[in-house]
Short mmCIF file of C-alpha atoms in Angstrom, two decimals:
data_model
loop_
_atom_site.label_atom_id
_atom_site.label_comp_id
_atom_site.label_asym_id
_atom_site.label_seq_id
_atom_site.Cartn_x
_atom_site.Cartn_y
_atom_site.Cartn_z
CA MET T 264 -0.26 -0.01 -0.16
CA SER T 265 1.54 3.60 -1.12
CA THR T 266 1.82 6.20 1.22
CA ILE T 267 1.56 8.77 -1.47
CA ASP T 268 -2.04 10.38 -1.88
CA PRO T 269 -4.64 8.30 -2.50
CA ILE T 270 -6.78 10.94 -4.97
CA LEU T 271 -4.05 10.38 -7.36
CA TRP T 272 -2.79 7.39 -6.34
CA ASN T 273 -6.01 5.72 -7.58
CA ASP T 274 -6.62 7.82 -10.62
CA TRP T 275 -5.69 8.00 -13.95
CA HIS T 276 -2.52 9.86 -15.74
CA PRO T 277 -1.42 9.96 -18.70
CA VAL T 278 2.26 9.00 -19.04
CA ALA T 279 2.74 8.64 -23.02
CA GLU T 280 1.76 10.31 -26.55
CA THR T 281 1.46 6.90 -28.56
CA CYS T 282 2.40 8.85 -31.82
CA THR T 283 5.82 9.05 -29.91
CA LEU T 284 5.86 5.50 -29.10
CA LEU T 285 4.83 4.13 -32.79
CA SER T 286 7.76 5.90 -33.87
CA GLY T 287 9.89 5.62 -32.12
CA PRO T 288 12.16 3.81 -29.03
CA PRO T 289 10.24 3.07 -25.62
CA VAL T 290 9.40 6.32 -23.45
CA GLU T 291 11.13 5.94 -19.60
CA THR T 292 9.27 8.39 -17.33
CA VAL T 293 8.55 8.48 -13.92
CA LEU T 294 4.81 8.89 -12.15
CA LEU T 295 4.29 9.61 -8.62
CA GLY T 296 8.00 9.04 -8.17
CA VAL T 297 7.70 5.72 -9.91
CA PRO T 298 9.81 4.40 -13.06
CA LEU T 299 7.88 3.01 -16.01
CA VAL T 300 8.93 2.08 -19.62
CA ILE T 301 6.08 2.46 -21.96
CA ALA T 302 6.87 0.62 -25.33
CA ALA T 303 4.90 -0.07 -28.52
CA ASP T 304 5.35 -3.79 -29.77
CA ALA T 305 5.50 -4.72 -33.58
CA ASP T 306 1.48 -4.84 -33.62
CA GLY T 307 0.81 -1.23 -32.86
CA ALA T 308 -0.49 -2.48 -29.13
CA PHE T 309 1.15 -0.44 -25.78
CA HIS T 310 2.38 -2.17 -23.01
CA ALA T 311 2.98 0.47 -20.15
CA ARG T 312 4.80 -0.98 -16.88
CA ARG T 313 6.65 -0.19 -13.78
CA THR T 314 10.85 -1.08 -14.30
CA ASP T 315 10.38 -2.86 -10.75
CA ASP T 316 7.35 -5.26 -12.53
CA VAL T 317 4.76 -4.50 -9.55
CA PRO T 318 1.89 -4.78 -11.65
CA LEU T 319 -0.48 -1.54 -12.82
CA HIS T 320 -3.47 -0.88 -14.72
CA GLN T 321 -3.20 0.92 -18.22
CA ASP T 322 -5.37 2.52 -20.49
CA GLU T 323 -5.08 3.85 -23.97
CA ARG T 324 -7.40 6.52 -24.88
CA TYR T 325 -7.14 9.96 -26.94
CA GLY T 326 -3.32 9.14 -28.63
CA LEU T 327 -2.06 9.01 -24.88
CA VAL T 328 -1.51 6.16 -22.87
CA TRP T 329 -2.62 6.64 -19.04
CA VAL T 330 -1.69 4.18 -16.10
CA CYS T 331 -3.38 4.15 -12.66
CA LEU T 332 -0.47 2.84 -10.28
CA GLY T 333 -3.58 1.58 -7.46
CA THR T 334 -6.77 1.03 -7.31
CA PRO T 335 -8.71 2.83 -10.05
CA GLU T 336 -12.23 3.96 -8.69
CA ARG T 337 -13.25 5.34 -11.95
CA PRO T 338 -12.60 5.14 -16.20
CA VAL T 339 -10.36 7.09 -17.72
CA LEU T 340 -11.98 10.65 -17.72
CA ALA T 341 -14.83 10.92 -20.06
CA ILE T 342 -14.15 13.27 -23.15
CA PRO T 343 -17.59 13.41 -25.56
CA GLU T 344 -16.41 15.48 -27.78
CA ALA T 345 -13.42 13.20 -28.65
CA ASP T 346 -16.64 10.83 -30.12
CA GLU T 347 -17.79 14.06 -32.54
CA PRO T 348 -16.35 12.70 -36.27
CA ASP T 349 -15.15 16.14 -37.56
CA ARG T 350 -12.92 16.98 -34.15
CA PRO T 351 -9.67 14.82 -34.50
CA ALA T 352 -7.72 14.39 -31.32
CA VAL T 353 -4.28 15.78 -31.50
CA THR T 354 -1.63 14.98 -29.14
CA VAL T 355 1.08 17.99 -28.60
CA GLY T 356 3.81 15.99 -26.63
CA SER T 357 4.70 15.52 -23.24
CA ILE T 358 6.57 18.82 -21.95
CA ARG T 359 8.81 19.11 -18.82
CA VAL T 360 7.73 21.45 -16.34
CA GLN T 361 9.54 21.55 -13.02
CA THR T 362 7.05 22.53 -10.62
CA ALA T 363 3.98 20.98 -8.47
CA GLY T 364 1.21 19.71 -10.89
CA PRO T 365 -1.52 22.12 -9.41
CA ARG T 366 0.33 25.89 -10.28
CA VAL T 367 0.17 23.61 -14.34
CA ILE T 368 -3.60 23.33 -13.84
CA GLU T 369 -4.10 27.01 -12.12
CA ASN T 370 -2.41 28.79 -14.62
CA PHE T 371 -3.85 27.53 -17.31
CA LEU T 372 -7.20 28.52 -15.57
CA ASP T 373 -5.48 31.91 -14.64
CA LEU T 374 -6.51 35.46 -17.53
CA GLY T 375 -4.40 37.63 -16.11
CA HIS T 376 -1.63 35.91 -17.73
CA LEU T 377 -2.85 36.32 -21.17
CA GLY T 378 -1.92 39.47 -22.50
CA TYR T 379 1.55 39.23 -20.93
CA VAL T 380 2.89 35.91 -21.05
CA HIS T 381 0.91 35.49 -24.17
CA ALA T 382 0.70 39.36 -25.85
CA ARG T 383 -0.07 39.35 -29.34
CA TYR T 384 -1.54 35.30 -29.27
CA LEU T 385 -4.28 35.25 -26.47
CA GLY T 386 -4.01 38.67 -25.76
CA ASP T 387 -2.38 42.17 -26.00
CA ASP T 388 -1.13 45.16 -23.84
CA PRO T 389 -3.92 47.49 -22.93
CA HIS T 390 -6.88 45.24 -23.55
CA THR T 391 -5.63 43.10 -20.17
CA GLN T 392 -8.39 43.63 -18.40
CA VAL T 393 -10.12 40.15 -17.01
CA LEU T 394 -13.82 41.24 -17.11
CA PRO T 395 -15.79 39.31 -14.78
CA TYR T 396 -16.45 35.83 -14.59
CA LYS T 397 -18.43 33.19 -12.29
CA VAL T 398 -17.53 30.16 -11.31
CA ASP T 399 -19.67 26.74 -10.05
CA ALA T 400 -18.80 24.04 -8.52
CA LEU T 401 -19.87 20.46 -11.21
CA PRO T 402 -21.92 18.47 -9.50
CA GLU T 403 -19.16 14.99 -10.18
CA GLY T 404 -16.51 17.30 -8.38
CA GLY T 405 -14.75 20.24 -9.74
CA ILE T 406 -15.07 23.75 -11.34
CA ILE T 407 -16.69 25.29 -14.08
CA ALA T 408 -15.54 28.62 -14.53
CA THR T 409 -18.58 30.63 -17.39
CA GLY T 410 -18.66 33.78 -19.41
CA CYS T 411 -14.88 34.17 -19.53
CA LYS T 412 -14.01 37.13 -22.40
CA MET T 413 -10.29 38.13 -23.50
CA PHE T 414 -9.61 40.04 -26.29
CA GLN T 415 -7.47 38.03 -28.89
CA PRO T 416 -5.20 38.76 -31.70
CA GLN T 417 -4.13 35.81 -32.35
CA ALA T 418 -6.82 33.49 -30.82
CA SER T 419 -5.30 30.07 -32.32
CA PRO T 420 -3.18 29.93 -36.22
CA ALA T 421 -6.70 29.82 -38.22
CA ALA T 422 -7.29 32.86 -36.93
CA THR T 423 -7.14 36.24 -39.08
CA GLU T 424 -8.03 38.45 -37.47
CA GLY T 425 -8.16 39.47 -33.38
CA PHE T 426 -12.26 39.04 -31.52
CA MET T 427 -12.99 39.11 -28.66
CA VAL T 428 -13.08 35.29 -27.47
CA ASP T 429 -15.69 33.86 -25.23
CA TYR T 430 -14.39 31.02 -22.78
CA VAL T 431 -15.40 28.20 -20.55
CA TYR T 432 -13.12 26.22 -17.96
CA LYS T 433 -13.48 23.34 -16.72
CA VAL T 434 -11.22 21.52 -13.92
CA GLU T 435 -12.61 17.74 -13.35
CA ARG T 436 -9.62 16.27 -12.02
CA PRO T 437 -7.79 17.27 -9.89
CA LEU T 438 -4.53 17.22 -12.65
CA ALA T 439 -7.33 17.21 -15.19
CA THR T 440 -7.86 20.46 -16.89
CA CYS T 441 -9.64 21.89 -20.04
CA LEU T 442 -11.59 25.15 -21.70
CA TYR T 443 -13.47 25.40 -24.69
CA LYS T 444 -13.05 28.44 -26.71
CA ALA T 445 -14.96 29.75 -29.97
CA ASN T 446 -13.17 28.56 -32.74
CA PRO T 447 -12.08 31.48 -35.07
CA VAL T 448 -13.95 30.22 -38.23
CA HIS T 449 -17.15 28.28 -36.07
CA ARG T 450 -17.92 31.31 -34.24
CA ASP T 451 -20.92 29.23 -32.75
CA ARG T 452 -19.11 26.00 -32.06
CA PHE T 453 -15.80 26.03 -29.07
CA ASP T 454 -12.41 24.44 -30.04
CA VAL T 455 -11.92 22.14 -26.76
CA ILE T 456 -8.43 22.20 -25.25
CA PHE T 457 -7.81 19.73 -22.58
CA LEU T 458 -4.49 20.03 -20.19
CA PHE T 459 -3.33 16.77 -17.88
CA ALA T 460 -0.41 17.37 -15.81
CA GLN T 461 1.65 13.82 -15.00
CA PRO T 462 2.87 14.25 -11.81
CA VAL T 463 6.51 12.75 -11.81
CA SER T 464 7.41 14.51 -8.52
CA GLU T 465 5.45 16.83 -6.53
CA GLU T 466 7.60 19.55 -7.73
CA GLU T 467 7.78 18.38 -11.44
CA SER T 468 5.18 17.73 -13.94
CA ILE T 469 4.76 16.56 -17.93
CA ALA T 470 2.19 18.88 -19.30
CA HIS T 471 0.67 16.19 -22.23
CA PRO T 472 -2.10 18.93 -23.85
CA LEU T 473 -4.76 18.02 -26.31
CA LEU T 474 -6.59 19.21 -29.12
CA LEU T 475 -9.94 18.28 -30.37
CA CYS T 476 -10.67 21.65 -32.61
CA LEU T 477 -13.02 22.22 -35.43
CA PRO T 478 -11.81 21.94 -39.25
CA ASP T 479 -10.66 25.13 -40.52
CA GLY T 480 -7.54 24.61 -42.58
CA THR T 481 -5.35 24.21 -40.21
CA THR T 482 -3.31 21.31 -39.86
CA ALA T 483 -2.47 19.40 -36.82
CA ALA T 484 0.87 20.41 -37.59
CA ASP T 485 0.16 23.79 -37.12
CA LEU T 486 -2.18 23.14 -34.13
CA ARG T 487 1.23 21.38 -32.47
CA THR T 488 3.14 24.46 -32.88
CA PHE T 489 1.16 26.92 -32.38
CA GLN T 490 0.05 25.19 -28.93
CA GLN T 491 3.89 24.69 -28.54
CA LEU T 492 5.08 28.33 -28.99
CA ILE T 493 2.06 28.91 -26.12
CA PHE T 494 3.53 26.57 -23.36
CA MET T 495 6.83 27.33 -23.60
CA GLN T 496 5.66 30.74 -22.52
CA ASP T 497 4.37 29.40 -19.72
CA LYS T 498 7.18 26.86 -18.94
CA PRO T 499 9.61 30.46 -17.26
CA ILE T 500 6.47 31.83 -15.30
CA LEU T 501 5.54 28.57 -14.18
CA GLU T 502 9.24 27.26 -12.98
CA ASN T 503 9.45 30.94 -10.77
CA GLN T 504 6.47 30.39 -8.90
CA VAL T 505 7.61 29.60 -5.68
CA PRO T 506 6.93 27.45 -3.39
CA LYS T 507 6.60 25.01 -6.62
CA ARG T 508 3.81 23.13 -4.50
CA LEU T 509 1.08 25.11 -4.62
CA PRO T 510 -0.38 26.74 -1.20
CA LEU T 511 -4.23 25.87 -0.19
CA ALA T 512 -4.90 28.53 2.96
CA ASP T 513 -6.93 31.12 2.27
CA GLY T 514 -3.99 33.94 2.39
CA ALA T 515 -1.44 31.99 1.58
CA GLU T 516 -1.11 34.18 -1.75
CA LEU T 517 -2.71 37.20 -2.48
CA PRO T 518 -5.34 36.72 -4.70
CA ILE T 519 -7.40 39.52 -6.60
CA ALA T 520 -11.15 39.09 -8.58
CA ALA T 521 -9.92 38.08 -11.49
CA ASP T 522 -8.19 34.73 -9.61
CA LYS T 523 -12.04 33.85 -8.93
CA SER T 524 -11.11 30.47 -10.73
CA SER T 525 -8.56 29.66 -8.69
CA VAL T 526 -9.15 30.41 -5.57
CA ALA T 527 -12.23 28.28 -6.36
CA TYR T 528 -9.51 25.55 -7.59
CA ARG T 529 -7.37 25.63 -4.56
CA ARG T 530 -11.01 25.59 -1.63
CA TRP T 531 -12.33 22.19 -4.25
CA LEU T 532 -9.03 20.31 -3.94
CA SER T 533 -8.33 21.70 0.12
CA LYS T 534 -11.89 20.19 -0.01
CA ILE T 535 -11.20 17.11 -1.10
CA GLY T 536 -8.16 16.08 1.26
CA MET T 537 -4.63 16.65 -1.95
CA THR T 538 -2.09 16.48 0.16
CA TYR T 539 0.58 15.30 -3.17
CA GLY T 540 2.18 18.86 -5.07
CA VAL T 541 0.05 20.86 -2.30
CA ILE T 542 0.97 22.21 0.40
CA PRO T 543 -2.26 21.86 2.88
CA ALA T 544 -4.22 24.87 4.27
CA GLN T 545 -3.39 22.97 7.87
CA ALA T 546 0.36 22.44 7.55
CA ARG T 547 0.35 26.37 7.25
CA ALA T 548 -0.54 26.46 10.71
CA ALA T 549 1.14 24.25 12.10
CA MET A 135 14.66 32.50 -49.47
CA ILE A 136 12.74 29.24 -47.64
CA LEU A 137 13.78 28.30 -44.27
CA TYR A 138 12.65 25.11 -42.42
CA ASP A 139 11.94 25.83 -39.10
CA ALA A 140 10.42 24.52 -35.86
CA HIS A 141 10.04 27.50 -33.57
CA HIS A 142 11.53 26.55 -30.30
CA VAL A 143 14.71 24.68 -31.81
CA ALA A 144 17.15 27.61 -30.97
CA PRO A 145 19.92 27.01 -34.25
CA ALA A 146 16.71 27.67 -36.30
CA TYR A 147 15.53 30.88 -33.61
CA ALA A 148 19.16 32.15 -34.59
CA VAL A 149 18.31 32.73 -38.26
CA ARG A 150 15.16 33.84 -37.76
CA LEU A 151 16.67 36.54 -34.58
CA LEU A 152 19.40 37.96 -37.53
CA ALA A 153 16.73 37.64 -40.30
CA GLY A 154 14.81 40.09 -37.83
CA PHE A 155 18.18 42.17 -37.21
CA LEU A 156 18.85 42.49 -40.94
CA GLY A 157 14.98 42.98 -41.91
CA LEU A 158 15.27 40.21 -44.01
CA PRO A 159 12.06 38.14 -44.97
CA LEU A 160 12.00 34.54 -45.10
CA GLU A 161 9.76 32.07 -45.77
CA LEU A 162 9.06 29.60 -42.90
CA GLN A 163 8.19 26.23 -43.51
CA GLY A 164 7.37 24.58 -40.23
CA MET A 165 8.11 21.90 -39.19
CA ASP A 166 6.44 19.34 -36.87
CA VAL A 167 9.93 17.84 -35.25
CA TYR A 168 7.86 16.85 -32.52
CA PRO A 169 5.81 15.29 -30.99
CA GLY A 170 6.27 14.57 -35.14
CA HIS A 171 8.98 13.30 -37.14
CA ASP A 172 9.06 15.23 -39.81
CA ASP A 173 13.06 15.51 -39.87
CA ARG A 174 13.36 12.37 -40.36
CA SER A 175 10.34 12.12 -43.41
CA ASP A 176 12.90 11.01 -46.90
CA GLU A 177 11.48 14.32 -48.51
CA PHE A 178 13.75 16.34 -45.71
CA LEU A 179 16.74 13.66 -45.84
CA ALA A 180 17.23 14.38 -49.49
CA LEU A 181 16.84 18.29 -48.88
CA ASN A 182 19.43 17.57 -45.55
CA PRO A 183 21.01 13.89 -44.86
CA LEU A 184 21.54 14.56 -41.33
CA GLY A 185 17.79 15.83 -40.91
CA THR A 186 18.97 19.06 -39.06
CA LEU A 187 17.37 21.98 -38.15
CA PRO A 188 17.23 24.44 -39.93
CA VAL A 189 17.86 24.41 -43.39
CA LEU A 190 17.72 27.70 -45.91
CA VAL A 191 17.42 27.37 -49.38
CA ASP A 192 18.73 30.52 -50.94
CA GLY A 193 18.20 30.20 -54.56
CA ASP A 194 20.11 27.03 -55.91
CA THR A 195 22.02 26.90 -52.90
CA VAL A 196 20.47 25.05 -50.14
CA PHE A 197 22.63 25.25 -46.55
CA THR A 198 22.37 23.04 -44.01
CA ASP A 199 24.50 24.30 -41.04
CA TRP A 200 22.98 26.94 -38.75
CA GLN A 201 26.24 28.72 -38.47
CA GLU A 202 26.78 28.81 -42.17
CA ILE A 203 23.33 30.43 -42.72
CA LEU A 204 24.13 33.07 -40.30
CA ALA A 205 27.75 33.23 -41.98
CA HIS A 206 26.06 33.80 -44.97
CA LEU A 207 22.61 35.71 -44.69
CA ALA A 208 25.53 38.39 -43.02
CA LEU A 209 27.83 38.48 -45.67
CA ALA A 210 25.22 39.01 -48.01
CA HIS A 211 22.96 42.12 -46.01
CA GLY A 212 24.94 42.59 -43.13
CA PRO A 213 28.66 42.93 -43.48
CA ASP A 214 28.86 44.07 -39.72
CA TRP A 215 27.63 41.03 -38.13
CA TYR A 216 30.51 39.27 -39.63
CA PRO A 217 34.10 40.88 -39.08
CA ALA A 218 36.19 38.64 -41.30
CA THR A 219 39.84 40.04 -40.19
CA ASP A 220 39.18 39.33 -36.10
CA PRO A 221 39.79 35.41 -35.80
CA ALA A 222 37.72 36.01 -32.20
CA LEU A 223 34.58 34.86 -34.45
CA VAL A 224 36.23 31.57 -34.87
CA GLY A 225 36.60 30.89 -31.05
CA TRP A 226 33.09 32.49 -30.39
CA LEU A 227 31.37 30.78 -32.45
CA GLY A 228 33.01 27.40 -31.38
CA ILE A 229 31.77 28.24 -27.71
CA ALA A 230 28.40 28.92 -29.55
CA ARG A 231 27.93 25.44 -30.33
CA ASP A 232 29.64 23.95 -28.00
CA LEU A 233 27.17 26.15 -25.94
CA ALA A 234 24.03 23.90 -27.86
CA ALA A 235 25.82 21.14 -27.16
CA SER A 236 25.33 21.62 -23.64
CA ALA A 237 23.13 24.44 -22.60
CA GLY A 238 21.05 23.77 -25.36
CA ALA A 239 20.37 19.83 -25.54
CA ALA A 240 19.72 20.38 -21.95
CA ARG A 241 17.20 22.06 -22.33
CA LEU A 242 15.44 19.59 -25.21
CA MET A 243 15.76 17.52 -22.23
CA GLN A 244 13.93 19.33 -19.83
CA THR A 245 11.12 20.41 -22.25
CA PHE A 246 10.99 17.75 -24.57
CA CYS A 247 11.57 14.74 -22.88
CA VAL A 248 14.84 14.26 -25.08
CA PRO A 249 17.18 11.41 -24.00
CA GLY A 250 20.46 11.75 -22.68
CA ASP A 251 22.21 12.92 -19.93
CA LEU A 252 21.29 15.71 -18.25
CA ALA A 253 23.93 15.68 -15.38
CA GLU A 254 27.00 16.53 -18.06
CA ALA A 255 25.23 18.83 -20.40
CA LYS A 256 24.46 20.28 -17.17
CA ALA A 257 27.88 21.00 -16.02
CA GLN A 258 29.56 21.21 -19.43
CA ALA A 259 27.08 24.23 -20.02
CA GLU A 260 27.72 25.68 -15.93
CA ARG A 261 31.78 25.63 -17.15
CA LEU A 262 30.63 27.72 -20.69
CA LEU A 263 28.24 30.05 -18.93
CA ASP A 264 31.08 31.26 -15.94
CA GLU A 265 33.61 31.91 -18.87
CA VAL A 266 31.50 33.91 -20.68
CA GLU A 267 30.16 35.72 -18.19
CA ARG A 268 33.59 36.32 -17.07
CA ARG A 269 34.99 37.26 -20.62
CA MET A 270 31.39 39.84 -20.60
CA TRP A 271 32.40 40.64 -17.62
CA PHE A 272 36.07 42.42 -18.43
CA ALA A 273 34.90 43.50 -21.67
CA GLU A 274 31.84 45.76 -20.31
CA ARG A 275 34.81 46.87 -18.24
CA ALA A 276 36.95 47.42 -21.34
CA GLY A 277 33.50 49.64 -22.62
CA HIS A 278 32.92 46.59 -24.77
CA GLY A 279 28.82 45.29 -24.97
CA TRP A 280 29.42 42.67 -27.32
CA LEU A 281 31.50 39.44 -27.61
CA LEU A 282 33.58 40.70 -30.15
CA ALA A 283 35.61 43.72 -29.37
CA GLY A 284 33.76 46.61 -31.36
CA THR A 285 30.43 47.97 -31.02
CA HIS A 286 28.61 46.41 -33.56
CA PRO A 287 26.82 42.65 -32.18
CA THR A 288 28.05 40.22 -34.66
CA ILE A 289 27.11 36.55 -35.22
CA ALA A 290 28.90 34.99 -32.42
CA ASP A 291 26.13 37.05 -29.69
CA ILE A 292 23.05 35.80 -32.01
CA ALA A 293 24.70 32.52 -31.96
CA ALA A 294 25.74 32.45 -28.23
CA PHE A 295 22.47 34.14 -27.50
CA VAL A 296 19.69 31.05 -28.56
CA SER A 297 21.76 29.16 -26.28
CA ILE A 298 22.24 31.25 -23.61
CA ALA A 299 18.70 33.36 -23.06
CA PRO A 300 16.75 30.90 -22.54
CA CYS A 301 18.85 28.65 -20.33
CA GLU A 302 16.31 28.60 -17.69
CA ASP A 303 14.96 26.20 -19.35
CA GLY A 304 17.43 23.69 -18.96
CA GLY A 305 17.69 23.91 -15.26
CA LEU A 306 20.45 26.33 -15.71
CA SER A 307 20.54 30.37 -14.74
CA LEU A 308 21.37 33.87 -15.10
CA ARG A 309 20.83 34.90 -12.05
CA ASP A 310 24.32 34.46 -10.62
CA ARG A 311 25.38 36.02 -14.12
CA PRO A 312 25.00 40.11 -14.63
CA ALA A 313 27.40 40.61 -17.26
CA LEU A 314 25.56 38.05 -19.34
CA ARG A 315 22.10 39.17 -18.43
CA ARG A 316 23.28 42.94 -19.08
CA TRP A 317 24.39 41.18 -22.49
CA CYS A 318 20.53 39.54 -22.88
CA ASP A 319 18.71 43.05 -22.67
CA ARG A 320 21.41 45.08 -25.41
CA VAL A 321 20.36 41.64 -27.44
CA ARG A 322 16.72 41.87 -27.02
CA PHE A 323 17.34 45.69 -26.98
CA HIS A 324 18.57 45.67 -30.66
CA PRO A 325 16.29 46.93 -33.43
CA GLY A 326 14.72 44.22 -35.03
CA PHE A 327 15.09 41.75 -31.84
CA VAL A 328 12.28 39.00 -32.23
CA PRO A 329 11.21 36.60 -29.51
CA MET A 330 11.13 33.17 -28.76
CA SER A 331 8.84 31.34 -26.70
CA GLY A 332 11.25 31.13 -23.24
CA VAL A 333 13.24 34.47 -24.61
CA PHE A 334 11.01 37.44 -23.85
CA PRO A 335 10.49 40.46 -25.71
CA PRO A 336 11.13 43.52 -24.22
CA MET A 337 8.28 45.06 -22.60
CA ALA A 338 6.66 48.69 -23.40
CA ASN A 339 7.07 49.42 -19.46
CA THR A 340 10.73 48.18 -19.52
#
């Protein structure tokens, strides 16, 4: 029995992209401190194993290999949009970040950084104001932020002009988040972008973005390039956040109104009793 | 001119950066090198058997070495960037290549999970960064702002900058290297500068 946070130990985490495995050597990675090797066999089937050969659970969904080290209490996160025939699932690759998984998820939810960190793409100075938005609890656990709006000069590779982009953000599992944003061509439908944070250790993560975008003339390669460009703008910001583990105590950091979703995320992690990659509220008082 | 390019590949960024400083238009041919493997395709290997990026096609000539591309563009469009009479240019371009193989390699390991010996790459990068810091610190005392003596930046600055400026992505730091930080700012504020993710452009308020 592991002493690691059962919330993460018994959940599913992506550990490799299937396209990487099909075209290259086995992938060596680490999940919750446990070294893993993932390989494709001659028939194109994927095999994940612990290097100490302790059994694990594995699944394959959305172009990703998923592993549960403990006892899975539920399946891999269901993504209804992945079943829509005009949305190919495009993985962006494994991107290392030297910070805790919850920091990666929180950054993804943050509207305030778009105009600065992603200037000229997902926002721009002086259009940096975060308009009020709404945050609610999801019935199955997690949070949803609605009514988010941001002026974006280059919202995606297909955008030919800046426009006010509508966003919805969801966090359905502690290290899985997604956003729905208006597609620049089909403005009445949404592109869906997921971000999964693979917890390598308490202070190291591997981000696995997953794109479920509508056909707008953009190739998978264009989408990957754009998403990597955006994520690599975030990486140095994330790696300079101190402490690396996310503090959950109210008042440990000073939020402003724009941080409503961050506050709700931290409170939800606190409520479910998350301990890995965070500084729990009671630890601060101790 | 067509540049076979990937945004995050530092040697490709070096070419985009020099083109920015020289005001040269480049037709970028984006390559999905990760997690796709466009650089291993038969079509690309026919162009560059080594499979490395960037590749520049200028008229009938194909250039497959990033430093050769910098030299070519400077000689053709901005000779100030290529002081051919200064032997130090050769030494600095060698250091820039060593930086790419150490700091640059560490960055790829710590970003795209490229396999390799991270500890060795970082150790070699630390030695090089210390030496470049030491030289830059004394150069500043002597009134110089660039790697080579003189008032104009050269392709050596560009070749070293693309590994040094984003070195934090590889777990290295410029915190205790103030001369390198000042030199990075001089590059960033030079007219025509273009950013790469991880290398921030000068902000309006700085």
